[in-house]
Coordinates of C-alpha atoms and ligand atoms in Angstrom, one line a residue:
M1 CA -17.7 -7.7 17.1
K2 CA -13.9 -7.6 16.2
R3 CA -13.9 -5.0 13.5
I4 CA -11.5 -5.2 10.5
A5 CA -10.3 -3.3 7.6
I6 CA -8.7 -3.8 4.7
Y7 CA -5.2 -1.5 4.0
P8 CA -5.4 -2.1 -0.2
G9 CA -3.0 -1.7 -2.7
S10 CA 0.6 -1.4 -4.9
F11 CA 2.6 -1.2 -2.3
D12 CA 5.5 -1.9 -4.5
P13 CA 6.6 -1.0 -1.9
V14 CA 6.0 -0.6 0.5
T15 CA 7.2 2.3 2.9
Y16 CA 7.7 4.2 5.6
G17 CA 4.1 5.8 4.9
H18 CA 2.5 3.2 4.7
L19 CA 3.3 1.8 7.6
D20 CA 2.7 4.0 9.4
I21 CA -1.1 4.7 8.3
I22 CA -1.6 1.0 9.2
E23 CA 0.1 1.4 13.2
R24 CA -2.5 4.4 13.3
G25 CA -5.4 2.6 11.9
L26 CA -5.0 -0.3 14.9
V27 CA -6.4 2.4 16.9
L28 CA -9.6 1.6 14.9
F29 CA -9.8 -1.4 13.8
D30 CA -9.1 -4.9 15.5
Q31 CA -7.9 -6.7 12.1
I32 CA -6.3 -5.2 9.6
I33 CA -5.2 -7.0 6.4
V34 CA -2.7 -5.4 4.3
A35 CA -4.6 -6.8 0.3
I36 CA -1.9 -6.5 -2.8
L37 CA -3.9 -5.7 -5.2
Y38 CA -4.1 -5.9 -8.3
N39 CA -4.2 -1.7 -10.4
P40 CA -4.5 -1.8 -13.7
T41 CA -2.1 2.1 -14.5
K42 CA 1.3 0.2 -12.4
Q43 CA 4.1 -1.6 -14.3
Y44 CA 5.6 -3.1 -10.8
L45 CA 9.2 -3.1 -10.3
F46 CA 8.4 -5.8 -7.7
N47 CA 5.9 -9.3 -7.7
V48 CA 3.2 -9.7 -6.1
E49 CA 5.6 -12.4 -4.4
E50 CA 8.2 -9.9 -3.1
R51 CA 5.8 -7.5 -2.9
Q52 CA 4.5 -10.2 0.0
I53 CA 7.6 -10.1 1.2
F54 CA 8.3 -6.8 2.5
L55 CA 5.1 -6.4 4.1
Q56 CA 5.2 -9.5 6.3
N57 CA 9.5 -8.7 7.1
S58 CA 7.9 -5.2 8.3
L59 CA 5.3 -6.6 10.0
Q60 CA 6.0 -8.8 12.3
N61 CA 5.8 -7.4 15.4
F62 CA 2.0 -6.4 14.9
P63 CA 0.3 -9.9 15.1
Q64 CA -3.4 -8.1 14.7
V65 CA -1.8 -7.4 10.9
E66 CA -2.4 -9.8 7.9
V67 CA -0.6 -9.8 4.6
E68 CA -2.4 -11.3 1.3
A69 CA -2.5 -10.8 -2.1
Y70 CA -6.4 -11.1 -3.9
N71 CA -6.2 -10.6 -7.4
G72 CA -9.9 -9.2 -8.4
L73 CA -12.2 -6.3 -7.0
L74 CA -11.3 -4.8 -3.7
V75 CA -15.6 -5.3 -1.9
D76 CA -15.8 -8.8 -3.1
Y77 CA -12.4 -9.3 -1.0
A78 CA -13.7 -6.4 1.5
E79 CA -16.3 -8.7 2.1
K80 CA -15.3 -11.9 1.5
K81 CA -12.7 -11.4 4.2
G82 CA -16.1 -9.7 6.8
A83 CA -14.3 -6.5 6.7
S84 CA -16.8 -3.5 7.4
A85 CA -14.2 -0.2 6.1
I86 CA -11.4 -0.2 3.7
L87 CA -8.6 2.0 5.3
R88 CA -6.6 4.6 3.0
G89 CA -3.8 7.4 4.0
M90 CA -4.1 10.2 2.2
R91 CA -0.5 13.1 1.6
A92 CA -1.5 16.1 -0.2
V93 CA -4.7 17.6 -1.8
S94 CA -2.5 15.7 -5.4
D95 CA -4.5 12.6 -3.8
F96 CA -7.3 13.6 -3.7
E97 CA -8.7 13.4 -7.1
Y98 CA -8.2 9.5 -6.9
E99 CA -9.3 8.6 -3.4
F100 CA -12.8 10.3 -4.0
Q101 CA -13.3 8.1 -6.8
M102 CA -11.8 5.0 -6.0
A103 CA -13.4 5.6 -2.6
L104 CA -17.0 6.1 -4.9
M105 CA -16.6 3.8 -7.5
N106 CA -16.3 0.9 -4.1
R107 CA -19.0 2.4 -2.6
K108 CA -21.1 2.2 -5.3
L109 CA -19.8 -1.4 -6.0
N110 CA -20.7 -2.1 -1.9
R111 CA -22.8 -0.2 0.3
E112 CA -21.4 -1.6 2.7
I113 CA -17.6 -1.0 3.2
Q114 CA -17.1 2.4 4.1
T115 CA -13.9 4.2 2.5
V116 CA -11.8 6.0 5.9
F117 CA -9.3 8.0 5.2
L118 CA -6.3 8.6 7.3
M119 CA -4.3 11.3 6.0
T120 CA -0.3 10.4 6.3
G121 CA 1.8 11.3 9.3
L122 CA 4.0 15.2 8.4
R123 CA 7.3 13.0 8.1
W124 CA 6.0 11.2 4.8
I125 CA 4.4 13.7 3.8
F126 CA 6.0 13.8 0.2
T127 CA 6.7 10.2 0.2
S128 CA 4.7 7.7 -2.5
S129 CA 6.6 4.0 -3.8
S130 CA 7.1 5.7 -7.2
I131 CA 9.4 8.9 -6.1
I132 CA 11.4 6.8 -4.1
K133 CA 12.0 4.0 -7.0
Q134 CA 13.3 7.1 -8.9
A135 CA 15.4 8.3 -6.0
A136 CA 16.6 4.9 -5.9
C137 CA 17.2 4.4 -9.1
F138 CA 19.3 7.2 -9.5
G139 CA 21.3 5.6 -7.1
G140 CA 19.9 8.9 -4.1
D141 CA 19.7 6.9 -0.4
V142 CA 16.4 6.8 0.2
S143 CA 17.5 4.2 3.7
D144 CA 15.2 6.7 5.7
M145 CA 11.9 6.0 3.5
V146 CA 11.9 1.9 3.7
P147 CA 12.7 -0.8 5.8
P148 CA 16.0 -2.3 5.5
L149 CA 15.2 -5.0 3.6
V150 CA 13.4 -2.8 0.8
N151 CA 16.5 -1.1 1.0
E152 CA 18.7 -3.6 -0.2
K153 CA 16.1 -5.3 -2.6
L154 CA 15.5 -1.4 -4.6
R155 CA 19.6 -1.4 -4.6
E156 CA 20.3 -4.6 -5.9
R157 CA 17.1 -4.6 -8.5
Y158 CA 18.1 -1.6 -9.9
S159 CA 21.7 -2.5 -10.0
A160 CA 20.8 -5.2 -12.1
L161 CA 17.9 -3.6 -14.0
G162 CA 20.2 -0.4 -15.4
R163 CA 18.6 3.1 -14.6
D164 CA 17.5 2.6 -18.5
K165 CA 15.1 0.3 -17.5
I166 CA 13.0 2.1 -14.8
S167 CA 9.4 1.8 -14.2
V168 CA 8.4 4.3 -11.3
T169 CA 4.8 4.4 -11.9
Ligands
PNS1 O1 -1.4 1.8 -4.1 P1 -2.7 2.0 -5.3 O2 -2.2 1.8 -6.7 O3 -2.4 3.3 -5.5 O4 -4.0 1.7 -5.2 C1 -4.8 0.8 -6.2 C2 -6.0 -0.7 -5.9 C3 -5.1 -1.8 -5.8 C4 -6.1 -0.1 -3.8 C5 -6.7 -0.4 -6.2 O5 -6.1 0.1 -7.8 C6 -8.0 -1.5 -6.4 O6 -8.6 -1.7 -6.0 N1 -7.5 -2.5 -7.6 C7 -8.0 -3.4 -7.1 C8 -9.3 -3.8 -8.2 C9 -10.3 -2.6 -8.1 O7 -11.6 -3.6 -6.9 N2 -10.6 -1.7 -8.1 C10 -11.5 -0.5 -7.5 C11 -12.8 0.0 -8.0 S1 -12.4 0.9 -9.8

């Protein structure tokens, strides 16, 4: 039986930290579906279509990885796709409470789907989409933390928006 995992997130935008989790997740799963879902606590810099293009562009050498967007409950989507697991990356201890809460809620909503955590690679331990956006917004060089297309679009977006319109959630 094919082992399918959903790798859900906001991906606003995708970083090398996300790509590292996906690559390592492929050791455990036959197929990974990267799902761009809605997190109501966040304000997004890039729209869903843009985020999907960034992911697709970064993952074109991985035929076992699909990228989709879904507007609804993660566990419903996982069930619909025949996935047995939700894959998430864990960075420092600061991620733990949020991830724990989400994993337990998802388990309460659907006991058939397991959440699997991979520790983020040491190189990416301090990176997050939010901190990268904050650096990029003030002109910081983030080119070694995000794929080239994302780097280009961050520069474009922030020079068009101006620093006062910044959103880094
Ligand atoms: O990258 P993020 O923002 O930390 O990812 C969070 C995300 C999008 C995975 C989460 O908010 C989510 O699953 N949203 C869809 C709605 C849902 O099913 N929430 C979990 C149960 S409360």
